[in-house]
Amino acid sequence: MEAVILCGGLGTRLREETEYKPKPMVEIGGRPILWHIMKIYAAYGVRDFVLCLGYRGDVIRDYFLNYRHHRADVAVELRDGTLSVLGEDDVEDWRIVLAETGAQTQTGGRLRRALRHVRGRSFFATYGDGVADVDLVRLLDFHDRMGCKATVTAVHPSSRYGEIAMDGGVVRTFRERSEEHTSELQSPCNLVC
């Protein structure tokens, strides 16, 4: 199984933190929220991730493109720019696709654009700020029983900034934030059951 993580929102509820970086890059304990989410999935054996980039996606892209070099001792050959990692290299064994899905793209569109990078027949999906204690074994069992293309983890929001409408544990629609009507229903996403 792969995990598709939605990382493209504006993060308006955390504006003081997200003016220069996307919400998934806000740190908890010295590491980005996104890293914590990926560690949770990795603990259950998921090592392939598709990150749906949007707002300030360059920050996420730079973080992972330079990840190894920021975590280890490195030697630099200035003449030709060659880099060598020195000593022990304790870096996660993850495959990460950094998928540019557009700054203004909404949830369903991000998932649709990410599909070309999903290698399996199904995948997990979550939001880039969705740090939660989710039992992924039970979630996968539910996923298999329902026969869905994707399984999305979500919480009931305390405000109406964006939410998933569910019926019997099955995603029916995504509701996007609207400037005038915060709970205005958008077109349903047909990528999930």
JSON list of N, CA, C and O in Angstrom, two decimals, residues 31 35 39 42 47 63-74 85-96:
[
{"chain": "A", "resi": 31, "resn": "ARG", "atom": "N", "xyz": [10.49, 18.40, 14.17]},
{"chain": "A", "resi": 31, "resn": "ARG", "atom": "CA", "xyz": [10.27, 17.76, 12.87]},
{"chain": "A", "resi": 31, "resn": "ARG", "atom": "C", "xyz": [8.92, 18.23, 12.31]},
{"chain": "A", "resi": 31, "resn": "ARG", "atom": "O", "xyz": [7.98, 18.47, 13.07]},
{"chain": "A", "resi": 35, "resn": "TRP", "atom": "N", "xyz": [6.44, 14.76, 8.41]},
{"chain": "A", "resi": 35, "resn": "TRP", "atom": "CA", "xyz": [7.37, 13.68, 8.78]},
{"chain": "A", "resi": 35, "resn": "TRP", "atom": "C", "xyz": [6.72, 12.75, 9.80]},
{"chain": "A", "resi": 35, "resn": "TRP", "atom": "O", "xyz": [6.81, 11.53, 9.71]},
{"chain": "A", "resi": 39, "resn": "LYS", "atom": "N", "xyz": [5.98, 8.80, 9.44]},
{"chain": "A", "resi": 39, "resn": "LYS", "atom": "CA", "xyz": [6.51, 7.83, 10.41]},
{"chain": "A", "resi": 39, "resn": "LYS", "atom": "C", "xyz": [5.40, 6.90, 10.91]},
{"chain": "A", "resi": 39, "resn": "LYS", "atom": "O", "xyz": [5.63, 5.72, 11.14]},
{"chain": "A", "resi": 42, "resn": "ALA", "atom": "N", "xyz": [4.84, 4.49, 8.15]},
{"chain": "A", "resi": 42, "resn": "ALA", "atom": "CA", "xyz": [6.00, 3.61, 8.05]},
{"chain": "A", "resi": 42, "resn": "ALA", "atom": "C", "xyz": [6.00, 2.55, 9.15]},
{"chain": "A", "resi": 42, "resn": "ALA", "atom": "O", "xyz": [6.43, 1.41, 8.92]},
{"chain": "A", "resi": 47, "resn": "ARG", "atom": "N", "xyz": [5.92, 2.41, 2.93]},
{"chain": "A", "resi": 47, "resn": "ARG", "atom": "CA", "xyz": [7.16, 3.14, 2.68]},
{"chain": "A", "resi": 47, "resn": "ARG", "atom": "C", "xyz": [7.12, 3.94, 1.38]},
{"chain": "A", "resi": 47, "resn": "ARG", "atom": "O", "xyz": [8.07, 4.61, 1.04]},
{"chain": "A", "resi": 63, "resn": "TYR", "atom": "N", "xyz": [12.92, 20.24, 1.34]},
{"chain": "A", "resi": 63, "resn": "TYR", "atom": "CA", "xyz": [13.13, 19.46, 2.56]},
{"chain": "A", "resi": 63, "resn": "TYR", "atom": "C", "xyz": [13.54, 18.03, 2.21]},
{"chain": "A", "resi": 63, "resn": "TYR", "atom": "O", "xyz": [14.52, 17.50, 2.75]},
{"chain": "A", "resi": 64, "resn": "PHE", "atom": "N", "xyz": [12.78, 17.39, 1.31]},
{"chain": "A", "resi": 64, "resn": "PHE", "atom": "CA", "xyz": [13.07, 16.00, 0.99]},
{"chain": "A", "resi": 64, "resn": "PHE", "atom": "C", "xyz": [14.23, 15.84, 0.02]},
{"chain": "A", "resi": 64, "resn": "PHE", "atom": "O", "xyz": [14.98, 14.87, 0.11]},
{"chain": "A", "resi": 65, "resn": "LEU", "atom": "N", "xyz": [14.43, 16.77, -0.89]},
{"chain": "A", "resi": 65, "resn": "LEU", "atom": "CA", "xyz": [15.58, 16.68, -1.79]},
{"chain": "A", "resi": 65, "resn": "LEU", "atom": "C", "xyz": [16.90, 16.83, -1.03]},
{"chain": "A", "resi": 65, "resn": "LEU", "atom": "O", "xyz": [17.93, 16.28, -1.44]},
{"chain": "A", "resi": 66, "resn": "ASN", "atom": "N", "xyz": [16.89, 17.53, 0.07]},
{"chain": "A", "resi": 66, "resn": "ASN", "atom": "CA", "xyz": [18.09, 17.74, 0.88]},
{"chain": "A", "resi": 66, "resn": "ASN", "atom": "C", "xyz": [18.08, 16.97, 2.19]},
{"chain": "A", "resi": 66, "resn": "ASN", "atom": "O", "xyz": [18.95, 17.16, 3.03]},
{"chain": "A", "resi": 67, "resn": "TYR", "atom": "N", "xyz": [17.11, 16.12, 2.37]},
{"chain": "A", "resi": 67, "resn": "TYR", "atom": "CA", "xyz": [16.88, 15.42, 3.64]},
{"chain": "A", "resi": 67, "resn": "TYR", "atom": "C", "xyz": [18.13, 14.69, 4.13]},
{"chain": "A", "resi": 67, "resn": "TYR", "atom": "O", "xyz": [18.56, 14.87, 5.27]},
{"chain": "A", "resi": 68, "resn": "ARG", "atom": "N", "xyz": [18.67, 13.86, 3.31]},
{"chain": "A", "resi": 68, "resn": "ARG", "atom": "CA", "xyz": [19.82, 13.04, 3.71]},
{"chain": "A", "resi": 68, "resn": "ARG", "atom": "C", "xyz": [21.01, 13.91, 4.11]},
{"chain": "A", "resi": 68, "resn": "ARG", "atom": "O", "xyz": [21.69, 13.62, 5.09]},
{"chain": "A", "resi": 69, "resn": "HIS", "atom": "N", "xyz": [21.25, 14.96, 3.37]},
{"chain": "A", "resi": 69, "resn": "HIS", "atom": "CA", "xyz": [22.40, 15.82, 3.65]},
{"chain": "A", "resi": 69, "resn": "HIS", "atom": "C", "xyz": [22.23, 16.66, 4.91]},
{"chain": "A", "resi": 69, "resn": "HIS", "atom": "O", "xyz": [23.21, 17.10, 5.50]},
{"chain": "A", "resi": 70, "resn": "HIS", "atom": "N", "xyz": [21.00, 16.87, 5.33]},
{"chain": "A", "resi": 70, "resn": "HIS", "atom": "CA", "xyz": [20.75, 17.62, 6.56]},
{"chain": "A", "resi": 70, "resn": "HIS", "atom": "C", "xyz": [20.82, 16.72, 7.79]},
{"chain": "A", "resi": 70, "resn": "HIS", "atom": "O", "xyz": [20.85, 17.21, 8.91]},
{"chain": "A", "resi": 71, "resn": "ARG", "atom": "N", "xyz": [20.81, 15.42, 7.61]},
{"chain": "A", "resi": 71, "resn": "ARG", "atom": "CA", "xyz": [20.78, 14.47, 8.72]},
{"chain": "A", "resi": 71, "resn": "ARG", "atom": "C", "xyz": [22.11, 13.78, 8.99]},
{"chain": "A", "resi": 71, "resn": "ARG", "atom": "O", "xyz": [22.21, 13.02, 9.91]},
{"chain": "A", "resi": 72, "resn": "ALA", "atom": "N", "xyz": [23.12, 13.99, 8.17]},
{"chain": "A", "resi": 72, "resn": "ALA", "atom": "CA", "xyz": [24.37, 13.26, 8.31]},
{"chain": "A", "resi": 72, "resn": "ALA", "atom": "C", "xyz": [25.57, 14.20, 8.16]},
{"chain": "A", "resi": 72, "resn": "ALA", "atom": "O", "xyz": [25.43, 15.34, 7.72]},
{"chain": "A", "resi": 73, "resn": "ASP", "atom": "N", "xyz": [26.73, 13.69, 8.52]},
{"chain": "A", "resi": 73, "resn": "ASP", "atom": "CA", "xyz": [27.97, 14.41, 8.23]},
{"chain": "A", "resi": 73, "resn": "ASP", "atom": "C", "xyz": [28.24, 14.27, 6.73]},
{"chain": "A", "resi": 73, "resn": "ASP", "atom": "O", "xyz": [28.09, 13.19, 6.16]},
{"chain": "A", "resi": 74, "resn": "VAL", "atom": "N", "xyz": [28.62, 15.37, 6.11]},
{"chain": "A", "resi": 74, "resn": "VAL", "atom": "CA", "xyz": [28.79, 15.40, 4.66]},
{"chain": "A", "resi": 74, "resn": "VAL", "atom": "C", "xyz": [30.13, 16.04, 4.31]},
{"chain": "A", "resi": 74, "resn": "VAL", "atom": "O", "xyz": [30.53, 17.04, 4.93]},
{"chain": "A", "resi": 85, "resn": "VAL", "atom": "N", "xyz": [28.37, 11.28, 1.90]},
{"chain": "A", "resi": 85, "resn": "VAL", "atom": "CA", "xyz": [27.86, 11.13, 3.25]},
{"chain": "A", "resi": 85, "resn": "VAL", "atom": "C", "xyz": [28.91, 10.34, 4.03]},
{"chain": "A", "resi": 85, "resn": "VAL", "atom": "O", "xyz": [29.37, 9.29, 3.58]},
{"chain": "A", "resi": 86, "resn": "LEU", "atom": "N", "xyz": [29.29, 10.84, 5.21]},
{"chain": "A", "resi": 86, "resn": "LEU", "atom": "CA", "xyz": [30.33, 10.22, 6.02]},
{"chain": "A", "resi": 86, "resn": "LEU", "atom": "C", "xyz": [29.73, 9.47, 7.20]},
{"chain": "A", "resi": 86, "resn": "LEU", "atom": "O", "xyz": [28.79, 9.96, 7.84]},
{"chain": "A", "resi": 87, "resn": "GLY", "atom": "N", "xyz": [30.25, 8.30, 7.50]},
{"chain": "A", "resi": 87, "resn": "GLY", "atom": "CA", "xyz": [29.82, 7.55, 8.67]},
{"chain": "A", "resi": 87, "resn": "GLY", "atom": "C", "xyz": [28.43, 6.98, 8.54]},
{"chain": "A", "resi": 87, "resn": "GLY", "atom": "O", "xyz": [27.91, 6.75, 7.44]},
{"chain": "A", "resi": 88, "resn": "GLU", "atom": "N", "xyz": [27.81, 6.75, 9.69]},
{"chain": "A", "resi": 88, "resn": "GLU", "atom": "CA", "xyz": [26.47, 6.16, 9.74]},
{"chain": "A", "resi": 88, "resn": "GLU", "atom": "C", "xyz": [25.45, 7.12, 9.13]},
{"chain": "A", "resi": 88, "resn": "GLU", "atom": "O", "xyz": [25.51, 8.32, 9.32]},
{"chain": "A", "resi": 89, "resn": "ASP", "atom": "N", "xyz": [24.52, 6.55, 8.43]},
{"chain": "A", "resi": 89, "resn": "ASP", "atom": "CA", "xyz": [23.49, 7.32, 7.72]},
{"chain": "A", "resi": 89, "resn": "ASP", "atom": "C", "xyz": [22.13, 6.75, 8.12]},
{"chain": "A", "resi": 89, "resn": "ASP", "atom": "O", "xyz": [21.68, 5.77, 7.55]},
{"chain": "A", "resi": 90, "resn": "ASP", "atom": "N", "xyz": [21.50, 7.35, 9.13]},
{"chain": "A", "resi": 90, "resn": "ASP", "atom": "CA", "xyz": [20.23, 6.86, 9.65]},
{"chain": "A", "resi": 90, "resn": "ASP", "atom": "C", "xyz": [19.07, 7.59, 8.97]},
{"chain": "A", "resi": 90, "resn": "ASP", "atom": "O", "xyz": [18.45, 8.47, 9.55]},
{"chain": "A", "resi": 91, "resn": "VAL", "atom": "N", "xyz": [18.80, 7.21, 7.73]},
{"chain": "A", "resi": 91, "resn": "VAL", "atom": "CA", "xyz": [17.75, 7.85, 6.95]},
{"chain": "A", "resi": 91, "resn": "VAL", "atom": "C", "xyz": [16.66, 6.81, 6.65]},
{"chain": "A", "resi": 91, "resn": "VAL", "atom": "O", "xyz": [16.95, 5.65, 6.37]},
{"chain": "A", "resi": 92, "resn": "GLU", "atom": "N", "xyz": [15.42, 7.24, 6.73]},
{"chain": "A", "resi": 92, "resn": "GLU", "atom": "CA", "xyz": [14.28, 6.36, 6.49]},
{"chain": "A", "resi": 92, "resn": "GLU", "atom": "C", "xyz": [14.35, 5.74, 5.09]},
{"chain": "A", "resi": 92, "resn": "GLU", "atom": "O", "xyz": [14.80, 6.36, 4.14]},
{"chain": "A", "resi": 93, "resn": "ASP", "atom": "N", "xyz": [13.84, 4.52, 4.99]},
{"chain": "A", "resi": 93, "resn": "ASP", "atom": "CA", "xyz": [13.79, 3.80, 3.71]},
{"chain": "A", "resi": 93, "resn": "ASP", "atom": "C", "xyz": [12.44, 4.06, 3.05]},
{"chain": "A", "resi": 93, "resn": "ASP", "atom": "O", "xyz": [11.57, 3.19, 3.02]},
{"chain": "A", "resi": 94, "resn": "TRP", "atom": "N", "xyz": [12.27, 5.28, 2.56]},
{"chain": "A", "resi": 94, "resn": "TRP", "atom": "CA", "xyz": [11.01, 5.69, 1.95]},
{"chain": "A", "resi": 94, "resn": "TRP", "atom": "C", "xyz": [11.21, 6.04, 0.49]},
{"chain": "A", "resi": 94, "resn": "TRP", "atom": "O", "xyz": [12.26, 6.55, 0.10]},
{"chain": "A", "resi": 95, "resn": "ARG", "atom": "N", "xyz": [10.19, 5.80, -0.31]},
{"chain": "A", "resi": 95, "resn": "ARG", "atom": "CA", "xyz": [10.14, 6.30, -1.69]},
{"chain": "A", "resi": 95, "resn": "ARG", "atom": "C", "xyz": [9.09, 7.40, -1.69]},
{"chain": "A", "resi": 95, "resn": "ARG", "atom": "O", "xyz": [7.94, 7.17, -1.29]},
{"chain": "A", "resi": 96, "resn": "ILE", "atom": "N", "xyz": [9.48, 8.59, -2.12]},
{"chain": "A", "resi": 96, "resn": "ILE", "atom": "CA", "xyz": [8.58, 9.75, -2.06]},
{"chain": "A", "resi": 96, "resn": "ILE", "atom": "C", "xyz": [8.45, 10.36, -3.45]},
{"chain": "A", "resi": 96, "resn": "ILE", "atom": "O", "xyz": [9.45, 10.71, -4.08]}
]
